């Protein structure tokens, strides 16, 4: 009992320090300095990430229930080329091989997610626990620890049990708060003695906006102007409840940490001397990351969200704001429920003011009154939305430091895709992206930002949601046309491995040699892949099966 009181006192003191440490972010100070040769603090953790639906496959194997993504991808026209994650990387069967890859890279941690319907097929703890699903994750965690790789576990990476969507409307219904807490509690009970880092939700912005506003992602609902806000409201409550459950029932025994992973692009004012542009850029961040971070750290939604959505709701003749309201008790309950902040970041936008008349209708995007722009000179090697703008990463990290009292940060996703017609393992653009973005993170640590670890996205090429297999983020190339889903290292594997072994960028001469050496090693992988494909193609022709497996890219 005394230990629990001391732990709770620690969290209260930490929260007081966080609130008192808040300061204003200087929008006019954008230092774009030259490359910084130095190393990361001792104990800095290097890792790579994945998620259950994107990599596991085995969608209806060993008692797993259906998720909203299983249902969504089987509807024609929802996913590019009608791809599905039914088999994906076959990670359910190949996790031992994948851990061998991690060990070779000398990763300190591996971030993965637990599929809710794989261990609770109906979504409900009281109905049926799938012990085969429990065993899979138990084996995965044990093997990671045997290889001295720390598991960082995400509880919700978008795969809600389909039953809960059909019966209750998913995250539109407040009952999800208790159902999710039951699922999380089961995970703490079964895996908590071995897992010390828990992430409640991955990128709740995407769950809310793309799942319940635009319908681009599962469950595909288009509830414009209301659906995203309601889903987010329930997600924030669910996060807080899980944090309190861990704090009261498990923390003193298991001594772990519970955080959340928020993904955010940086928004830079088009003109840093123009106050309207500065306000628009801050609105962009607050409607993106602040939507979730501000309640969790400070107890309520950002004031600018309350003002803008409330005003537009009034102009539309509504009696109340479309943004839900937290009660005083809920504000107190939610505030401070974060032991660390997971931060996903990929790119940057320039932002300027753009007024959207209320007569155009309800929309999360119209509520913000802004326009997003890109510089045509920014490199864009892959996804149409992903431009390489390294300096934005440092800006975002410093913004978190000033806004939320310099919380402990683990970068949970950062990486770049390629969208190419031919197979190319010598991914020089990815090496450049990692070099530049990781260096901006190092500068942010020099600025005093409390970053403890970095997670490259992703370990493997995998199923990229509505883009199917057309975009590849992996350090390892996965041959999806081969039913065995073999992995081949890209040059970036060797490059990232050298960053890890050096714990940063020790000196210019050494760092400049890394890319050259990495490209040299990838030529043999290219030859192996080409030979495997020729053999595969020959076997298909011999059997008269020109399309034995889906072909997503042509050599």
XYZ file of C-alpha atoms in Angstrom:
555
model
C 0.000 0.000 0.000
C 2.818 2.397 0.908
C 4.566 1.648 -2.397
C 1.381 2.443 -4.335
C 0.978 5.751 -2.452
C 4.578 6.683 -3.220
C 4.053 5.837 -6.909
C 0.877 7.947 -7.074
C 2.660 10.823 -5.318
C 5.417 10.548 -7.934
C 2.875 10.891 -10.725
C 1.230 13.900 -9.053
C 4.620 15.599 -8.640
C 5.564 14.786 -12.224
C 2.300 16.285 -13.429
C 2.857 19.475 -11.392
C 6.342 19.781 -12.859
C 4.975 19.247 -16.383
C 2.312 21.929 -15.988
C 4.704 24.425 -14.407
C 7.332 23.782 -17.080
C 5.075 24.755 -19.982
C 6.304 27.670 -22.092
C 5.355 29.354 -25.351
C 6.727 27.990 -28.597
C 8.723 30.490 -30.650
C 7.268 30.277 -34.165
C 9.701 32.862 -35.553
C 12.799 30.838 -34.675
C 13.449 28.214 -37.338
C 17.098 27.233 -37.272
C 18.065 25.040 -40.225
C 21.579 24.233 -39.178
C 24.201 22.087 -40.861
C 24.627 18.374 -40.147
C 25.456 17.712 -36.497
C 28.124 15.079 -35.852
C 27.671 13.640 -32.372
C 26.255 10.614 -30.582
C 23.057 9.943 -28.666
C 22.921 9.657 -24.872
C 24.016 6.367 -23.333
C 21.077 3.995 -23.129
C 19.234 5.471 -26.101
C 16.990 2.741 -27.537
C 16.928 1.846 -31.248
C 14.148 -0.230 -32.755
C 11.783 -0.973 -35.617
C 8.038 -1.341 -35.763
C 5.095 -3.234 -37.192
C 1.418 -3.862 -36.488
C -0.700 -6.994 -36.285
C -3.004 -6.509 -39.264
C -0.237 -5.216 -41.514
C 2.124 -8.168 -40.982
C 0.591 -11.219 -39.296
C -1.699 -12.622 -41.994
C -3.483 -15.739 -40.676
C -6.666 -13.668 -40.656
C -9.008 -16.573 -39.851
C -6.559 -19.067 -38.321
C -6.419 -20.723 -34.888
C -9.642 -19.233 -33.578
C -9.027 -15.591 -34.495
C -12.172 -13.487 -34.829
C -12.840 -11.043 -37.643
C -11.644 -7.437 -37.312
C -13.083 -4.339 -38.965
C -10.133 -4.444 -41.372
C -10.882 -8.054 -42.328
C -14.405 -6.960 -43.205
C -13.343 -3.725 -44.909
C -10.718 -5.164 -47.263
C -13.094 -7.829 -48.556
C -15.378 -5.139 -49.994
C -14.404 -4.487 -53.603
C -13.016 -1.050 -54.353
C -11.908 -0.151 -50.825
C -8.220 -1.056 -51.259
C -5.852 -0.374 -54.157
C -5.966 -3.375 -56.532
C -8.406 -4.970 -54.059
C -5.474 -6.254 -52.005
C -6.089 -7.695 -48.549
C -4.045 -8.431 -45.449
C -5.283 -12.032 -45.368
C -1.738 -13.378 -45.640
C 0.334 -10.176 -45.655
C 3.882 -11.015 -44.462
C 2.819 -14.305 -42.833
C 4.303 -12.941 -39.615
C 2.107 -15.278 -37.584
C 4.227 -18.139 -38.890
C 7.554 -16.371 -39.521
C 8.070 -14.343 -36.338
C 11.106 -16.431 -35.332
C 12.797 -15.620 -38.635
C 11.937 -11.957 -38.183
C 13.442 -11.860 -34.697
C 16.634 -13.289 -36.193
C 16.664 -10.290 -38.549
C 16.190 -7.935 -35.594
C 19.012 -9.593 -33.686
C 21.324 -9.219 -36.661
C 20.520 -5.499 -36.769
C 21.189 -5.306 -33.022
C 17.839 -3.672 -32.325
C 17.216 -2.688 -28.713
C 13.425 -2.815 -29.020
C 10.660 -4.024 -31.292
C 7.296 -2.342 -31.431
C 4.342 -4.538 -32.423
C 0.634 -4.688 -31.697
C -1.678 -7.300 -30.232
C -4.712 -8.116 -32.345
C -7.773 -7.694 -30.134
C -9.856 -10.273 -32.099
C -6.996 -12.773 -32.130
C -7.214 -13.178 -28.362
C -10.870 -12.156 -27.866
C -12.710 -13.287 -31.019
C -16.023 -11.712 -29.971
C -14.292 -8.677 -28.480
C -15.608 -9.538 -25.034
C -13.440 -10.943 -22.266
C -16.411 -12.600 -20.620
C -17.340 -14.707 -23.650
C -14.230 -16.517 -24.890
C -10.458 -16.162 -24.558
C -8.553 -17.675 -27.483
C -5.619 -19.420 -25.828
C -3.927 -20.083 -29.197
C -3.785 -16.334 -29.765
C -2.406 -15.806 -26.255
C 0.267 -18.429 -26.922
C 1.339 -16.737 -30.168
C 2.029 -13.424 -28.426
C 3.568 -15.157 -25.428
C 5.995 -17.000 -27.721
C 6.802 -13.782 -29.582
C 7.494 -11.859 -26.371
C 9.586 -14.679 -24.883
C 11.750 -14.964 -27.980
C 12.294 -11.200 -28.100
C 13.443 -11.212 -24.478
C 15.650 -14.257 -25.071
C 17.398 -12.175 -27.738
C 17.652 -9.125 -25.466
C 15.111 -7.133 -27.504
C 12.625 -5.107 -25.457
C 8.975 -5.524 -26.520
C 6.999 -2.295 -26.869
C 3.377 -3.367 -27.217
C 0.546 -1.436 -28.825
C -2.876 -2.514 -27.623
C -4.878 -0.958 -30.459
C -3.438 -0.551 -33.939
C -6.826 -0.163 -35.648
C -8.158 -3.759 -35.685
C -11.364 -3.514 -33.668
C -13.345 -6.792 -33.458
C -15.969 -6.648 -36.224
C -18.646 -7.899 -33.818
C -18.292 -4.725 -31.731
C -18.638 -2.572 -34.833
C -21.772 -4.388 -35.965
C -23.459 -4.541 -32.545
C -22.533 -1.149 -31.117
C -21.174 1.072 -33.896
C -17.559 0.758 -32.768
C -15.936 3.920 -31.450
C -19.149 5.894 -31.947
C -20.401 4.109 -28.833
C -19.128 4.859 -25.326
C -19.449 1.168 -24.384
C -16.132 0.620 -26.240
C -14.398 2.278 -23.276
C -15.196 -0.622 -20.946
C -14.725 -3.331 -23.587
C -11.305 -1.980 -24.480
C -10.358 -1.737 -20.813
C -11.281 -5.408 -20.342
C -9.083 -6.355 -23.302
C -6.184 -4.270 -21.993
C -6.583 -5.731 -18.520
C -6.345 -9.240 -19.982
C -3.106 -8.254 -21.739
C -1.679 -6.850 -18.505
C -2.678 -10.040 -16.712
C -1.152 -12.413 -19.281
C 1.869 -10.470 -20.545
C 2.508 -7.715 -17.996
C 5.260 -9.529 -16.103
C 7.341 -9.444 -19.305
C 6.155 -6.249 -21.052
C 7.189 -2.948 -19.493
C 6.152 -0.522 -22.251
C 2.489 -0.333 -23.270
C 0.920 1.935 -25.882
C -2.860 2.200 -25.656
C -3.658 3.571 -29.141
C -1.670 4.092 -32.293
C -2.469 7.311 -34.176
C -6.003 7.948 -32.890
C -6.268 10.848 -35.377
C -6.368 8.325 -38.204
C -8.839 6.061 -36.381
C -11.209 8.999 -35.919
C -10.802 10.968 -39.157
C -10.160 8.244 -41.723
C -12.404 5.696 -40.039
C -15.407 7.858 -39.131
C -15.137 11.107 -41.183
C -13.755 10.314 -44.646
C -14.385 6.556 -44.652
C -11.013 5.831 -46.304
C -10.165 3.358 -43.555
C -12.136 0.724 -41.695
C -14.928 0.771 -40.687
C -15.507 3.116 -43.626
C -18.067 5.440 -42.031
C -18.628 8.946 -43.423
C -20.112 10.854 -40.506
C -18.833 14.268 -41.546
C -18.447 16.902 -38.891
C -19.464 14.661 -35.979
C -18.160 11.091 -36.327
C -14.474 11.879 -35.882
C -15.085 14.058 -32.804
C -17.283 11.456 -31.128
C -14.835 8.607 -31.861
C -11.900 10.653 -30.552
C -13.835 11.541 -27.393
C -14.399 7.878 -26.586
C -10.813 6.934 -27.476
C -9.441 9.545 -25.062
C -11.713 8.228 -22.308
C -10.653 4.653 -23.105
C -6.976 5.593 -22.945
C -7.449 7.250 -19.555
C -9.364 4.299 -18.147
C -6.667 1.841 -19.215
C -3.968 4.056 -17.687
C -5.864 4.187 -14.368
C -6.489 0.439 -14.447
C -2.783 -0.204 -14.848
C -1.919 2.394 -12.225
C -4.263 0.937 -9.600
C -3.979 -2.794 -10.284
C -0.654 -3.539 -11.951
C 1.951 -0.809 -11.667
C 3.281 -1.711 -8.241
C 3.683 -5.386 -9.264
C 4.844 -5.035 -12.865
C 6.579 -1.626 -12.794
C 5.739 -0.811 -16.389
C 4.794 2.362 -18.239
C 1.648 3.210 -20.196
C 1.611 5.796 -22.963
C -0.100 6.633 -26.234
C 1.313 7.034 -29.750
C 0.227 10.197 -31.578
C 1.175 10.769 -35.189
C 1.593 14.349 -36.371
C 2.978 16.168 -39.367
C 4.643 19.482 -38.625
C 2.824 22.617 -39.767
C 5.073 25.556 -40.650
C 3.652 29.058 -41.267
C 4.014 30.084 -44.904
C 5.260 33.439 -43.581
C 6.740 33.319 -40.073
C 6.346 37.122 -39.802
C 2.598 36.927 -40.536
C 0.493 36.443 -37.392
C -2.411 34.912 -39.322
C -0.120 32.285 -40.822
C 1.353 31.554 -37.387
C -2.132 31.129 -35.936
C -3.143 28.862 -38.841
C -0.044 26.709 -38.350
C -0.728 26.356 -34.639
C -4.345 25.478 -35.421
C -3.081 22.758 -37.756
C -0.999 21.213 -34.949
C -3.725 21.591 -32.335
C -6.379 19.973 -34.538
C -3.899 17.150 -35.256
C -1.764 16.235 -32.247
C -3.223 18.654 -29.695
C -6.698 17.156 -30.145
C -5.430 14.161 -28.117
C -2.297 15.413 -26.360
C -3.872 18.459 -24.711
C -6.627 16.507 -22.887
C -4.142 13.832 -21.820
C -1.556 16.299 -20.519
C -3.753 19.267 -19.529
C -7.265 17.852 -19.056
C -9.289 19.361 -21.906
C -9.378 20.002 -25.642
C -7.265 22.845 -27.070
C -9.070 26.150 -26.662
C -8.745 26.873 -30.366
C -10.683 23.671 -31.196
C -13.431 24.578 -28.760
C -13.633 28.109 -30.178
C -13.625 27.239 -33.886
C -15.898 24.178 -33.770
C -18.262 25.889 -31.327
C -18.534 29.015 -33.488
C -19.094 27.058 -36.696
C -21.666 24.825 -34.990
C -23.558 27.966 -33.939
C -23.410 29.391 -37.454
C -24.887 26.124 -38.710
C -27.862 26.541 -36.380
C -26.887 23.776 -33.970
C -27.834 24.103 -30.327
C -24.494 22.779 -29.092
C -20.962 22.352 -30.379
C -20.211 19.330 -32.530
C -17.134 18.871 -30.317
C -18.163 16.832 -27.251
C -17.548 18.233 -23.777
C -15.651 16.676 -20.889
C -17.264 17.066 -17.468
C -15.130 18.507 -14.633
C -14.741 14.999 -13.230
C -13.660 13.628 -16.619
C -11.109 16.419 -17.064
C -9.525 15.543 -13.740
C -9.607 11.822 -14.583
C -7.978 12.248 -18.012
C -5.320 14.786 -17.045
C -1.845 13.337 -16.562
C -2.604 9.833 -17.892
C 0.622 9.439 -19.839
C 3.888 7.948 -18.586
C 5.523 8.594 -21.952
C 4.456 10.026 -25.279
C 4.875 7.908 -28.382
C 5.363 10.153 -31.380
C 4.974 9.173 -35.020
C 6.213 11.630 -37.633
C 6.793 11.449 -41.367
C 6.504 14.832 -43.087
C 5.729 18.577 -42.980
C 3.289 21.041 -44.546
C 3.340 24.780 -45.021
C 0.136 26.259 -43.605
C -1.768 29.469 -44.263
C -5.196 30.914 -43.419
C -8.163 29.868 -45.551
C -11.710 30.659 -44.458
C -14.346 27.981 -45.043
C -17.915 29.406 -44.929
C -20.169 27.474 -42.565
C -22.706 27.066 -45.372
C -20.441 24.488 -47.024
C -21.497 21.944 -44.410
C -19.959 20.091 -41.491
C -16.393 18.856 -41.854
C -13.375 18.360 -39.613
C -11.220 19.831 -42.382
C -13.419 22.919 -42.878
C -13.506 23.523 -39.116
C -9.764 24.309 -39.155
C -9.915 27.289 -41.579
C -6.541 26.635 -43.164
C -4.819 25.462 -46.323
C -1.921 23.004 -46.541
C 0.867 23.590 -49.070
C 4.092 21.860 -50.061
C 7.328 23.110 -51.547
C 7.801 21.541 -55.013
C 11.533 21.268 -54.242
C 10.903 18.860 -51.349
C 11.907 15.267 -52.245
C 8.919 12.909 -52.598
C 10.197 9.383 -53.266
C 7.092 7.393 -52.428
C 3.665 8.126 -51.001
C 1.956 11.136 -52.534
C 1.576 12.694 -49.075
C 5.125 12.044 -47.836
C 7.743 14.702 -48.584
C 11.168 14.629 -46.960
C 11.409 17.751 -44.770
C 13.822 16.839 -41.946
C 13.870 20.222 -40.200
C 10.146 19.854 -39.423
C 10.955 16.932 -37.122
C 13.113 19.073 -34.847
C 10.413 21.755 -34.813
C 7.744 19.239 -33.816
C 9.860 17.755 -31.035
C 10.562 21.211 -29.610
C 6.851 22.070 -29.832
C 6.038 18.995 -27.718
C 8.701 20.048 -25.238
C 7.251 23.538 -24.783
C 3.545 22.639 -24.933
C 3.460 19.591 -22.680
C 6.224 20.135 -20.140
C 8.981 18.138 -21.881
C 7.512 14.641 -21.456
C 9.510 11.481 -22.009
C 9.227 10.727 -25.753
C 9.689 7.531 -27.722
C 9.575 8.070 -31.467
C 7.245 5.227 -32.445
C 7.113 5.674 -36.232
C 9.412 7.415 -38.687
C 10.309 6.308 -42.177
C 9.726 6.702 -45.897
C 8.107 4.609 -48.613
C 8.862 3.905 -52.219
C 6.341 3.514 -54.992
C 8.227 1.939 -57.865
C 7.493 -0.324 -60.812
C 10.737 -2.260 -60.413
C 12.389 -3.982 -57.480
C 15.284 -1.937 -56.108
C 16.981 -2.919 -52.881
C 19.602 -0.153 -53.026
C 17.289 2.412 -51.408
C 19.574 5.432 -51.250
C 16.601 7.796 -50.691
C 15.638 5.879 -47.522
C 19.201 6.019 -46.203
C 19.216 9.778 -46.826
C 15.833 10.154 -45.111
C 16.964 8.211 -42.025
C 20.253 10.107 -41.883
C 18.582 13.520 -42.062
C 15.596 12.833 -39.795
C 17.593 11.026 -37.119
C 20.091 13.883 -37.143
C 17.300 16.425 -36.569
C 16.169 14.294 -33.627
C 19.729 14.421 -32.288
C 19.666 18.227 -32.578
C 16.357 18.264 -30.680
C 17.957 16.252 -27.863
C 20.719 18.869 -27.835
C 17.914 21.459 -27.503
C 16.811 19.646 -24.341
C 13.954 17.529 -25.717
C 13.572 14.337 -23.668
C 13.705 11.702 -26.458
C 14.561 8.218 -25.151
C 14.202 6.008 -28.219
C 13.621 5.807 -31.956
C 11.557 3.309 -33.957
C 12.111 2.996 -37.697
C 8.926 2.369 -39.667
C 8.897 -0.343 -40.675
C 10.845 -3.565 -40.174
C 9.208 -5.178 -43.221
C 7.322 -4.076 -46.286
C 3.737 -4.728 -45.281
C 0.083 -4.083 -46.035
C -0.265 -0.302 -46.172
C -3.980 0.047 -45.460
C -5.968 1.565 -48.341
C -2.817 1.578 -50.509
C -2.493 -2.215 -50.234
C 0.990 -3.398 -51.201
C 1.702 -0.509 -53.582
C 3.781 1.382 -51.001
C 6.791 -0.124 -49.264
C 8.157 1.305 -46.012
C 10.234 -1.703 -44.984
C 13.893 -2.029 -44.193
C 13.407 -5.547 -45.545
C 11.827 -6.165 -48.928
C 9.050 -8.774 -48.837
C 8.318 -10.670 -52.042
C 4.524 -10.744 -51.825
C 4.137 -12.679 -55.074
C 5.904 -15.623 -53.468
C 3.593 -17.581 -51.145
C 6.488 -18.043 -48.683
C 6.917 -14.244 -48.401
C 10.746 -14.282 -48.285
C 12.529 -11.223 -46.849
C 15.499 -9.518 -48.542
C 17.577 -6.782 -46.850
C 17.592 -3.378 -48.496
C 20.712 -1.235 -48.285
C 19.035 0.776 -45.516
C 19.358 -2.269 -43.209
C 23.140 -1.934 -43.212
C 22.938 1.859 -42.965
C 20.569 1.810 -39.973
C 22.660 -0.937 -38.391
C 25.714 1.358 -38.502
C 23.763 4.210 -36.895
C 22.763 1.810 -34.108
C 26.264 0.421 -33.558
C 27.724 3.956 -33.488
C 24.804 5.308 -31.411
C 24.605 8.243 -33.798
C 26.970 10.031 -36.143
C 30.507 10.015 -34.692
C 32.373 11.903 -37.440
C 31.979 13.024 -41.039
C 34.478 10.642 -42.606
C 32.932 7.550 -41.029
C 29.331 8.557 -41.725
C 30.030 9.341 -45.387
C 31.372 5.819 -45.875
C 28.215 4.154 -44.544
C 26.011 4.692 -47.568
C 28.702 3.537 -49.991
C 29.302 0.337 -48.019
C 25.562 -0.311 -47.652
C 24.986 -0.010 -51.406
C 27.847 -2.422 -52.041
C 26.255 -5.071 -49.821
C 22.783 -4.773 -51.376
C 23.913 -5.922 -54.848
C 24.095 -9.553 -53.671
C 20.553 -9.289 -52.269
C 19.375 -7.957 -55.631
C 20.913 -10.973 -57.344
C 19.250 -13.399 -54.889
C 15.867 -11.762 -55.371
C 16.196 -11.763 -59.163
C 17.175 -15.454 -59.152
C 14.267 -16.348 -56.870
C 11.843 -14.543 -59.121
C 13.159 -16.224 -62.252
C 12.734 -19.587 -60.533
C 9.252 -18.675 -59.348
C 8.254 -17.487 -62.801
C 9.615 -20.669 -64.380
C 7.661 -22.837 -61.979
C 4.476 -20.923 -62.715
C 4.944 -21.231 -66.481
C 5.672 -24.944 -66.200
C 2.480 -25.463 -64.232
C 0.501 -23.233 -66.571
C -0.207 -20.844 -63.730
C 0.765 -17.401 -64.877
C -0.889 -15.786 -61.858
C -0.371 -18.173 -58.984
C -0.084 -15.296 -56.534
C -1.099 -11.619 -56.787
C 1.472 -9.541 -58.661
C 1.835 -6.095 -57.124
C 4.935 -4.859 -58.910
C 6.695 -5.873 -62.101
C 10.424 -6.383 -62.510
